[in-house]
Amino acid sequence: MTIRDALSWAENELRQIPEPRLDGEYLLSHVLKRERLPMLLDKMLPLADEDFSAYQALIARRKDREPLQWILGEQPFMGYSFKTDRRALIPRNDTEAVCEEALRHVRGKMQVLDLCCGTGAIGIAIKKLRPGCHVTLCDLSGDALSLARENAERLEADVRILQGDLFQPVAHEKFHLIVSNPPYIPDDLRGKLQMEVNKEPEMALFGGADGLDFYRIIAREAPRHLQEKGFLILECGDDQPGQIAALLADTFEDIAWIYDLNGHPRGVSARLK
């Protein structure tokens, strides 16, 4: 059994998932503890029996539609590797556009709030890339915060971590910038999403009948937690920016869409009037 043989076998086993060959390559590089591309240059290298057995076990998990990031135990985001598991939503590449928009406005010793922080990816990345700022991570889920804490320690990011419902843990505080990726999927899509997404924590996914419940609360309460002319950066579904902009229009100005690398709407940025 060579690397080429193992990859061909895995591609056949995973033929029902979106990218069987690529997932097979990532999982084999994980087993062999080798970078994926250099490994592919040694396709005729024999596999030890124990390595192929370990590979078979991982392929079985992926075939059962367990997210690849959980099996690998990590996900890259903004150039950093974040630990991922069942405790929180997996960081998405598209979210980098939201993080980059936030970074455009962060300088000096600004106070930044990552609301509904999940793994902590956005807030921790901001702290790593703008080390002078002060970052607070908030989430209702104790499980998510335990993962965020592990990621902060892993990446040596000095952030504050608080548990509570939206702004409750920072009730009397104000920030120069608030960034959030709240739950935004409409409730009627529960159980109808991609099989991997259905395995992620429901409380991180669903945002009410139209998906906008959290945005209504944030639009109402964020002004009390922003410094004068402070910024609000929100991720959302690609069909939601217009509705969110309408929610913000009374108290915010300079409202703009955020687009991902594929040109799809990914969020909204706004400045407090």
PDB file of C-alpha atoms in Angstrom:
ATOM      1  CA  MET A   1       0.000   0.000   0.000  1.00  0.00           C
ATOM      2  CA  THR A   2       1.561   3.260  -1.192  1.00  0.00           C
ATOM      3  CA  ILE A   3       0.472   6.851  -0.588  1.00  0.00           C
ATOM      4  CA  ARG A   4      -1.087   6.851  -4.062  1.00  0.00           C
ATOM      5  CA  ASP A   5      -2.997   3.643  -3.327  1.00  0.00           C
ATOM      6  CA  ALA A   6      -4.268   4.990  -0.013  1.00  0.00           C
ATOM      7  CA  LEU A   7      -5.465   8.227  -1.601  1.00  0.00           C
ATOM      8  CA  SER A   8      -7.264   6.378  -4.380  1.00  0.00           C
ATOM      9  CA  TRP A   9      -8.970   4.138  -1.832  1.00  0.00           C
ATOM     10  CA  ALA A  10      -9.995   7.153   0.272  1.00  0.00           C
ATOM     11  CA  GLU A  11     -11.349   9.052  -2.733  1.00  0.00           C
ATOM     12  CA  ASN A  12     -13.632   6.136  -3.507  1.00  0.00           C
ATOM     13  CA  GLU A  13     -14.746   5.829   0.123  1.00  0.00           C
ATOM     14  CA  LEU A  14     -15.546   9.544   0.294  1.00  0.00           C
ATOM     15  CA  ARG A  15     -17.183   9.855  -3.118  1.00  0.00           C
ATOM     16  CA  GLN A  16     -20.447  11.152  -1.563  1.00  0.00           C
ATOM     17  CA  ILE A  17     -18.838  14.226   0.020  1.00  0.00           C
ATOM     18  CA  PRO A  18     -18.028  17.471  -1.857  1.00  0.00           C
ATOM     19  CA  GLU A  19     -14.214  17.220  -2.178  1.00  0.00           C
ATOM     20  CA  PRO A  20     -13.230  13.589  -1.605  1.00  0.00           C
ATOM     21  CA  ARG A  21      -9.710  13.764  -3.010  1.00  0.00           C
ATOM     22  CA  LEU A  22      -8.713  16.917  -1.146  1.00  0.00           C
ATOM     23  CA  ASP A  23     -10.141  15.713   2.161  1.00  0.00           C
ATOM     24  CA  GLY A  24      -8.323  12.417   1.734  1.00  0.00           C
ATOM     25  CA  GLU A  25      -5.059  14.278   1.183  1.00  0.00           C
ATOM     26  CA  TYR A  26      -5.491  16.439   4.280  1.00  0.00           C
ATOM     27  CA  LEU A  27      -6.324  13.433   6.431  1.00  0.00           C
ATOM     28  CA  LEU A  28      -3.365  11.402   5.206  1.00  0.00           C
ATOM     29  CA  SER A  29      -0.971  14.304   5.753  1.00  0.00           C
ATOM     30  CA  HIS A  30      -2.399  14.520   9.286  1.00  0.00           C
ATOM     31  CA  VAL A  31      -1.722  10.825   9.912  1.00  0.00           C
ATOM     32  CA  LEU A  32       1.794  11.009   8.481  1.00  0.00           C
ATOM     33  CA  LYS A  33       2.521  14.371  10.153  1.00  0.00           C
ATOM     34  CA  ARG A  34       3.755  15.736   6.837  1.00  0.00           C
ATOM     35  CA  GLU A  35       2.803  18.814   4.830  1.00  0.00           C
ATOM     36  CA  ARG A  36       0.277  17.891   2.152  1.00  0.00           C
ATOM     37  CA  LEU A  37       2.131  19.042  -0.976  1.00  0.00           C
ATOM     38  CA  PRO A  38       5.531  17.500  -0.139  1.00  0.00           C
ATOM     39  CA  MET A  39       3.693  14.286   0.751  1.00  0.00           C
ATOM     40  CA  LEU A  40       2.128  14.206  -2.718  1.00  0.00           C
ATOM     41  CA  LEU A  41       5.590  14.293  -4.266  1.00  0.00           C
ATOM     42  CA  ASP A  42       6.291  10.936  -2.574  1.00  0.00           C
ATOM     43  CA  LYS A  43       3.199   9.146  -3.881  1.00  0.00           C
ATOM     44  CA  MET A  44       5.010   5.831  -4.318  1.00  0.00           C
ATOM     45  CA  LEU A  45       6.246   5.759  -0.711  1.00  0.00           C
ATOM     46  CA  PRO A  46       4.919   2.663   1.131  1.00  0.00           C
ATOM     47  CA  LEU A  47       2.606   3.173   4.103  1.00  0.00           C
ATOM     48  CA  ALA A  48       3.200   1.362   7.370  1.00  0.00           C
ATOM     49  CA  ASP A  49       0.290  -0.870   8.396  1.00  0.00           C
ATOM     50  CA  GLU A  50      -0.351   1.171  11.525  1.00  0.00           C
ATOM     51  CA  ASP A  51      -0.509   4.388   9.492  1.00  0.00           C
ATOM     52  CA  PHE A  52      -3.034   2.915   7.075  1.00  0.00           C
ATOM     53  CA  SER A  53      -5.145   1.631   9.986  1.00  0.00           C
ATOM     54  CA  ALA A  54      -5.141   5.104  11.531  1.00  0.00           C
ATOM     55  CA  TYR A  55      -6.046   6.562   8.145  1.00  0.00           C
ATOM     56  CA  GLN A  56      -8.960   4.155   7.736  1.00  0.00           C
ATOM     57  CA  ALA A  57     -10.347   5.294  11.099  1.00  0.00           C
ATOM     58  CA  LEU A  58     -10.225   8.968  10.070  1.00  0.00           C
ATOM     59  CA  ILE A  59     -11.779   8.263   6.676  1.00  0.00           C
ATOM     60  CA  ALA A  60     -14.638   6.447   8.427  1.00  0.00           C
ATOM     61  CA  ARG A  61     -15.302   9.545  10.538  1.00  0.00           C
ATOM     62  CA  ARG A  62     -15.281  11.792   7.478  1.00  0.00           C
ATOM     63  CA  LYS A  63     -17.511   9.372   5.586  1.00  0.00           C
ATOM     64  CA  ASP A  64     -19.985   9.774   8.450  1.00  0.00           C
ATOM     65  CA  ARG A  65     -19.902  13.530   7.601  1.00  0.00           C
ATOM     66  CA  GLU A  66     -17.985  14.606  10.682  1.00  0.00           C
ATOM     67  CA  PRO A  67     -16.489  17.992   9.729  1.00  0.00           C
ATOM     68  CA  LEU A  68     -12.940  17.767   8.442  1.00  0.00           C
ATOM     69  CA  GLN A  69     -11.848  20.524  10.838  1.00  0.00           C
ATOM     70  CA  TRP A  70     -12.963  18.491  13.851  1.00  0.00           C
ATOM     71  CA  ILE A  71     -11.047  15.452  12.666  1.00  0.00           C
ATOM     72  CA  LEU A  72      -7.917  17.518  12.038  1.00  0.00           C
ATOM     73  CA  GLY A  73      -8.518  19.409  15.279  1.00  0.00           C
ATOM     74  CA  GLU A  74      -7.716  22.801  13.818  1.00  0.00           C
ATOM     75  CA  GLN A  75      -8.665  25.399  11.238  1.00  0.00           C
ATOM     76  CA  PRO A  76      -6.506  28.205   9.796  1.00  0.00           C
ATOM     77  CA  PHE A  77      -7.896  31.732  10.172  1.00  0.00           C
ATOM     78  CA  MET A  78      -6.093  34.996   9.374  1.00  0.00           C
ATOM     79  CA  GLY A  79      -2.767  33.171   9.321  1.00  0.00           C
ATOM     80  CA  TYR A  80      -3.214  31.458  12.693  1.00  0.00           C
ATOM     81  CA  SER A  81      -4.217  27.910  13.558  1.00  0.00           C
ATOM     82  CA  PHE A  82      -7.310  27.698  15.798  1.00  0.00           C
ATOM     83  CA  LYS A  83      -8.332  24.603  17.698  1.00  0.00           C
ATOM     84  CA  THR A  84     -11.754  23.374  16.579  1.00  0.00           C
ATOM     85  CA  ASP A  85     -14.154  20.825  18.028  1.00  0.00           C
ATOM     86  CA  ARG A  86     -17.831  20.322  18.869  1.00  0.00           C
ATOM     87  CA  ARG A  87     -17.914  23.162  21.379  1.00  0.00           C
ATOM     88  CA  ALA A  88     -18.204  26.015  18.887  1.00  0.00           C
ATOM     89  CA  LEU A  89     -18.871  26.994  15.287  1.00  0.00           C
ATOM     90  CA  ILE A  90     -15.955  26.271  12.944  1.00  0.00           C
ATOM     91  CA  PRO A  91     -14.276  29.499  11.735  1.00  0.00           C
ATOM     92  CA  ARG A  92     -15.012  30.052   8.051  1.00  0.00           C
ATOM     93  CA  ASN A  93     -12.658  31.511   5.462  1.00  0.00           C
ATOM     94  CA  ASP A  94     -15.377  33.984   4.444  1.00  0.00           C
ATOM     95  CA  THR A  95     -15.307  35.449   7.953  1.00  0.00           C
ATOM     96  CA  GLU A  96     -11.795  36.725   7.255  1.00  0.00           C
ATOM     97  CA  ALA A  97     -13.375  39.522   5.193  1.00  0.00           C
ATOM     98  CA  VAL A  98     -15.259  40.668   8.311  1.00  0.00           C
ATOM     99  CA  CYS A  99     -12.120  40.444  10.438  1.00  0.00           C
ATOM    100  CA  GLU A 100     -10.125  42.411   7.863  1.00  0.00           C
ATOM    101  CA  GLU A 101     -12.773  45.146   7.838  1.00  0.00           C
ATOM    102  CA  ALA A 102     -12.549  45.368  11.623  1.00  0.00           C
ATOM    103  CA  LEU A 103      -8.755  45.569  11.465  1.00  0.00           C
ATOM    104  CA  ARG A 104      -9.006  48.593   9.160  1.00  0.00           C
ATOM    105  CA  HIS A 105     -10.480  50.578  12.038  1.00  0.00           C
ATOM    106  CA  VAL A 106      -8.374  49.301  14.948  1.00  0.00           C
ATOM    107  CA  ARG A 107      -5.358  51.286  16.058  1.00  0.00           C
ATOM    108  CA  GLY A 108      -3.483  52.106  19.227  1.00  0.00           C
ATOM    109  CA  LYS A 109      -5.062  51.109  22.512  1.00  0.00           C
ATOM    110  CA  MET A 110      -8.635  50.847  21.261  1.00  0.00           C
ATOM    111  CA  GLN A 111     -11.146  48.755  23.186  1.00  0.00           C
ATOM    112  CA  VAL A 112     -12.580  45.978  20.990  1.00  0.00           C
ATOM    113  CA  LEU A 113     -15.494  43.650  21.747  1.00  0.00           C
ATOM    114  CA  ASP A 114     -15.922  40.322  19.941  1.00  0.00           C
ATOM    115  CA  LEU A 115     -19.580  39.524  20.625  1.00  0.00           C
ATOM    116  CA  CYS A 116     -20.781  35.900  20.180  1.00  0.00           C
ATOM    117  CA  CYS A 117     -17.102  35.007  19.912  1.00  0.00           C
ATOM    118  CA  GLY A 118     -17.331  31.203  19.550  1.00  0.00           C
ATOM    119  CA  THR A 119     -13.783  29.888  19.110  1.00  0.00           C
ATOM    120  CA  GLY A 120     -12.506  33.430  19.619  1.00  0.00           C
ATOM    121  CA  ALA A 121     -11.086  33.505  16.102  1.00  0.00           C
ATOM    122  CA  ILE A 122     -12.044  37.087  15.221  1.00  0.00           C
ATOM    123  CA  GLY A 123     -11.082  38.700  18.521  1.00  0.00           C
ATOM    124  CA  ILE A 124      -7.873  36.725  18.953  1.00  0.00           C
ATOM    125  CA  ALA A 125      -6.785  37.453  15.374  1.00  0.00           C
ATOM    126  CA  ILE A 126      -7.403  41.171  15.988  1.00  0.00           C
ATOM    127  CA  LYS A 127      -5.314  41.057  19.158  1.00  0.00           C
ATOM    128  CA  LYS A 128      -2.473  39.231  17.385  1.00  0.00           C
ATOM    129  CA  LEU A 129      -2.469  41.649  14.444  1.00  0.00           C
ATOM    130  CA  ARG A 130      -3.085  44.803  16.496  1.00  0.00           C
ATOM    131  CA  PRO A 131      -1.300  43.922  19.768  1.00  0.00           C
ATOM    132  CA  GLY A 132      -1.759  47.365  21.303  1.00  0.00           C
ATOM    133  CA  CYS A 133      -5.546  47.105  21.456  1.00  0.00           C
ATOM    134  CA  HIS A 134      -7.588  45.626  24.312  1.00  0.00           C
ATOM    135  CA  VAL A 135      -9.898  42.783  23.260  1.00  0.00           C
ATOM    136  CA  THR A 136     -12.857  41.323  25.132  1.00  0.00           C
ATOM    137  CA  LEU A 137     -14.484  38.056  24.037  1.00  0.00           C
ATOM    138  CA  CYS A 138     -18.115  37.419  25.033  1.00  0.00           C
ATOM    139  CA  ASP A 139     -20.373  34.431  24.489  1.00  0.00           C
ATOM    140  CA  LEU A 140     -23.334  32.804  26.203  1.00  0.00           C
ATOM    141  CA  SER A 141     -21.938  29.302  25.713  1.00  0.00           C
ATOM    142  CA  GLY A 142     -19.577  28.086  28.404  1.00  0.00           C
ATOM    143  CA  ASP A 143     -18.382  25.381  26.028  1.00  0.00           C
ATOM    144  CA  ALA A 144     -17.483  27.933  23.366  1.00  0.00           C
ATOM    145  CA  LEU A 145     -15.656  30.085  25.894  1.00  0.00           C
ATOM    146  CA  SER A 146     -13.617  27.152  27.146  1.00  0.00           C
ATOM    147  CA  LEU A 147     -12.480  26.596  23.565  1.00  0.00           C
ATOM    148  CA  ALA A 148     -11.812  30.321  23.086  1.00  0.00           C
ATOM    149  CA  ARG A 149      -9.696  30.294  26.244  1.00  0.00           C
ATOM    150  CA  GLU A 150      -7.672  27.357  24.910  1.00  0.00           C
ATOM    151  CA  ASN A 151      -7.141  29.216  21.638  1.00  0.00           C
ATOM    152  CA  ALA A 152      -6.033  32.359  23.448  1.00  0.00           C
ATOM    153  CA  GLU A 153      -3.507  30.342  25.440  1.00  0.00           C
ATOM    154  CA  ARG A 154      -2.390  28.423  22.356  1.00  0.00           C
ATOM    155  CA  LEU A 155      -1.741  31.652  20.449  1.00  0.00           C
ATOM    156  CA  GLU A 156      -0.486  33.615  23.470  1.00  0.00           C
ATOM    157  CA  ALA A 157      -3.158  36.272  23.028  1.00  0.00           C
ATOM    158  CA  ASP A 158      -3.847  38.434  26.076  1.00  0.00           C
ATOM    159  CA  VAL A 159      -7.627  38.819  25.814  1.00  0.00           C
ATOM    160  CA  ARG A 160     -10.401  39.127  28.375  1.00  0.00           C
ATOM    161  CA  ILE A 161     -13.068  36.391  28.263  1.00  0.00           C
ATOM    162  CA  LEU A 162     -16.559  36.922  29.707  1.00  0.00           C
ATOM    163  CA  GLN A 163     -19.683  34.746  29.744  1.00  0.00           C
ATOM    164  CA  GLY A 164     -23.204  36.069  29.370  1.00  0.00           C
ATOM    165  CA  ASP A 165     -26.091  36.902  27.054  1.00  0.00           C
ATOM    166  CA  LEU A 166     -24.930  39.420  24.437  1.00  0.00           C
ATOM    167  CA  PHE A 167     -24.041  42.721  26.178  1.00  0.00           C
ATOM    168  CA  GLN A 168     -24.932  41.576  29.704  1.00  0.00           C
ATOM    169  CA  PRO A 169     -21.304  40.869  30.783  1.00  0.00           C
ATOM    170  CA  VAL A 170     -20.223  44.381  29.682  1.00  0.00           C
ATOM    171  CA  ALA A 171     -23.348  46.194  30.820  1.00  0.00           C
ATOM    172  CA  HIS A 172     -21.590  49.414  31.849  1.00  0.00           C
ATOM    173  CA  GLU A 173     -18.725  49.437  29.349  1.00  0.00           C
ATOM    174  CA  LYS A 174     -18.096  51.160  26.032  1.00  0.00           C
ATOM    175  CA  PHE A 175     -15.873  50.104  23.146  1.00  0.00           C
ATOM    176  CA  HIS A 176     -14.321  51.758  20.137  1.00  0.00           C
ATOM    177  CA  LEU A 177     -15.318  48.814  17.956  1.00  0.00           C
ATOM    178  CA  ILE A 178     -17.771  45.935  18.283  1.00  0.00           C
ATOM    179  CA  VAL A 179     -17.494  42.994  15.904  1.00  0.00           C
ATOM    180  CA  SER A 180     -19.886  40.068  15.870  1.00  0.00           C
ATOM    181  CA  ASN A 181     -20.763  36.935  13.949  1.00  0.00           C
ATOM    182  CA  PRO A 182     -24.105  36.145  15.603  1.00  0.00           C
ATOM    183  CA  PRO A 183     -26.449  33.272  14.691  1.00  0.00           C
ATOM    184  CA  TYR A 184     -28.233  34.257  11.471  1.00  0.00           C
ATOM    185  CA  ILE A 185     -29.772  31.161   9.875  1.00  0.00           C
ATOM    186  CA  PRO A 186     -33.619  31.178   9.823  1.00  0.00           C
ATOM    187  CA  ASP A 187     -35.181  28.597  12.107  1.00  0.00           C
ATOM    188  CA  ASP A 188     -37.080  26.849   9.311  1.00  0.00           C
ATOM    189  CA  LEU A 189     -33.744  25.619   7.889  1.00  0.00           C
ATOM    190  CA  ARG A 190     -33.084  23.603  11.031  1.00  0.00           C
ATOM    191  CA  GLY A 191     -32.092  20.105   9.935  1.00  0.00           C
ATOM    192  CA  LYS A 192     -31.960  21.110   6.255  1.00  0.00           C
ATOM    193  CA  LEU A 193     -28.397  22.366   6.075  1.00  0.00           C
ATOM    194  CA  GLN A 194     -25.317  20.554   4.824  1.00  0.00           C
ATOM    195  CA  MET A 195     -24.815  17.463   6.967  1.00  0.00           C
ATOM    196  CA  GLU A 196     -21.579  18.787   8.466  1.00  0.00           C
ATOM    197  CA  VAL A 197     -23.203  22.086   9.454  1.00  0.00           C
ATOM    198  CA  ASN A 198     -26.084  20.238  11.110  1.00  0.00           C
ATOM    199  CA  LYS A 199     -23.546  18.747  13.538  1.00  0.00           C
ATOM    200  CA  GLU A 200     -22.383  22.158  14.772  1.00  0.00           C
ATOM    201  CA  PRO A 201     -23.912  23.789  17.903  1.00  0.00           C
ATOM    202  CA  GLU A 202     -27.475  24.929  17.151  1.00  0.00           C
ATOM    203  CA  MET A 203     -27.198  27.965  19.407  1.00  0.00           C
ATOM    204  CA  ALA A 204     -24.438  29.282  17.129  1.00  0.00           C
ATOM    205  CA  LEU A 205     -26.483  28.823  13.961  1.00  0.00           C
ATOM    206  CA  PHE A 206     -30.145  29.805  14.266  1.00  0.00           C
ATOM    207  CA  GLY A 207     -31.387  33.363  14.672  1.00  0.00           C
ATOM    208  CA  GLY A 208     -35.161  33.203  14.785  1.00  0.00           C
ATOM    209  CA  ALA A 209     -37.871  33.036  12.142  1.00  0.00           C
ATOM    210  CA  ASP A 210     -36.042  35.320   9.690  1.00  0.00           C
ATOM    211  CA  GLY A 211     -32.550  34.892  11.143  1.00  0.00           C
ATOM    212  CA  LEU A 212     -32.421  38.508  12.343  1.00  0.00           C
ATOM    213  CA  ASP A 213     -33.345  38.228  16.037  1.00  0.00           C
ATOM    214  CA  PHE A 214     -29.803  38.922  17.252  1.00  0.00           C
ATOM    215  CA  TYR A 215     -29.322  41.819  14.854  1.00  0.00           C
ATOM    216  CA  ARG A 216     -32.417  43.539  16.213  1.00  0.00           C
ATOM    217  CA  ILE A 217     -31.015  43.343  19.735  1.00  0.00           C
ATOM    218  CA  ILE A 218     -27.543  44.433  18.651  1.00  0.00           C
ATOM    219  CA  ALA A 219     -28.929  47.360  16.637  1.00  0.00           C
ATOM    220  CA  ARG A 220     -30.886  48.492  19.699  1.00  0.00           C
ATOM    221  CA  GLU A 221     -28.207  47.983  22.355  1.00  0.00           C
ATOM    222  CA  ALA A 222     -24.886  48.531  20.586  1.00  0.00           C
ATOM    223  CA  PRO A 223     -25.123  52.355  20.641  1.00  0.00           C
ATOM    224  CA  ARG A 224     -25.015  52.269  24.463  1.00  0.00           C
ATOM    225  CA  HIS A 225     -21.783  50.272  24.291  1.00  0.00           C
ATOM    226  CA  LEU A 226     -19.912  52.268  21.665  1.00  0.00           C
ATOM    227  CA  GLN A 227     -17.668  55.256  22.139  1.00  0.00           C
ATOM    228  CA  GLU A 228     -18.489  58.374  20.138  1.00  0.00           C
ATOM    229  CA  LYS A 229     -18.188  57.563  16.419  1.00  0.00           C
ATOM    230  CA  GLY A 230     -17.461  53.935  17.291  1.00  0.00           C
ATOM    231  CA  PHE A 231     -17.693  51.169  14.695  1.00  0.00           C
ATOM    232  CA  LEU A 232     -20.011  48.167  14.476  1.00  0.00           C
ATOM    233  CA  ILE A 233     -18.952  45.282  12.199  1.00  0.00           C
ATOM    234  CA  LEU A 234     -21.426  42.435  11.665  1.00  0.00           C
ATOM    235  CA  GLU A 235     -21.200  39.207   9.692  1.00  0.00           C
ATOM    236  CA  CYS A 236     -24.444  37.991   8.110  1.00  0.00           C
ATOM    237  CA  GLY A 237     -25.950  35.828   5.399  1.00  0.00           C
ATOM    238  CA  ASP A 238     -25.523  36.999   1.821  1.00  0.00           C
ATOM    239  CA  ASP A 239     -29.206  37.965   1.542  1.00  0.00           C
ATOM    240  CA  GLN A 240     -29.353  39.947   4.806  1.00  0.00           C
ATOM    241  CA  PRO A 241     -27.209  43.122   4.511  1.00  0.00           C
ATOM    242  CA  GLY A 242     -30.088  45.288   3.284  1.00  0.00           C
ATOM    243  CA  GLN A 243     -32.335  44.280   6.170  1.00  0.00           C
ATOM    244  CA  ILE A 244     -29.551  44.809   8.694  1.00  0.00           C
ATOM    245  CA  ALA A 245     -28.708  48.219   7.219  1.00  0.00           C
ATOM    246  CA  ALA A 246     -32.352  49.198   7.727  1.00  0.00           C
ATOM    247  CA  LEU A 247     -32.142  48.157  11.385  1.00  0.00           C
ATOM    248  CA  LEU A 248     -29.062  50.351  11.860  1.00  0.00           C
ATOM    249  CA  ALA A 249     -30.165  53.392   9.862  1.00  0.00           C
ATOM    250  CA  ASP A 250     -31.593  55.452  12.758  1.00  0.00           C
ATOM    251  CA  THR A 251     -28.458  55.443  14.903  1.00  0.00           C
ATOM    252  CA  PHE A 252     -25.604  54.625  12.514  1.00  0.00           C
ATOM    253  CA  GLU A 253     -24.048  56.264   9.464  1.00  0.00           C
ATOM    254  CA  ASP A 254     -21.480  55.279   6.819  1.00  0.00           C
ATOM    255  CA  ILE A 255     -23.271  51.941   6.505  1.00  0.00           C
ATOM    256  CA  ALA A 256     -21.511  49.711   3.977  1.00  0.00           C
ATOM    257  CA  TRP A 257     -21.583  46.126   2.745  1.00  0.00           C
ATOM    258  CA  ILE A 258     -18.611  43.805   3.347  1.00  0.00           C
ATOM    259  CA  TYR A 259     -17.806  41.388   0.512  1.00  0.00           C
ATOM    260  CA  ASP A 260     -15.867  38.123   0.650  1.00  0.00           C
ATOM    261  CA  LEU A 261     -13.219  37.028  -1.874  1.00  0.00           C
ATOM    262  CA  ASN A 262     -15.920  35.554  -4.107  1.00  0.00           C
ATOM    263  CA  GLY A 263     -17.701  38.894  -4.293  1.00  0.00           C
ATOM    264  CA  HIS A 264     -20.605  37.768  -2.112  1.00  0.00           C
ATOM    265  CA  PRO A 265     -22.041  40.039   0.605  1.00  0.00           C
ATOM    266  CA  ARG A 266     -20.681  38.781   3.943  1.00  0.00           C
ATOM    267  CA  GLY A 267     -21.420  41.551   6.417  1.00  0.00           C
ATOM    268  CA  VAL A 268     -22.204  45.158   7.248  1.00  0.00           C
ATOM    269  CA  SER A 269     -20.036  47.889   8.723  1.00  0.00           C
ATOM    270  CA  ALA A 270     -21.355  51.080  10.279  1.00  0.00           C
ATOM    271  CA  ARG A 271     -20.270  54.039  12.400  1.00  0.00           C
ATOM    272  CA  LEU A 272     -22.284  55.403  15.310  1.00  0.00           C
ATOM    273  CA  LYS A 273     -23.825  58.784  14.477  1.00  0.00           C
TER     274      LYS A 273
END
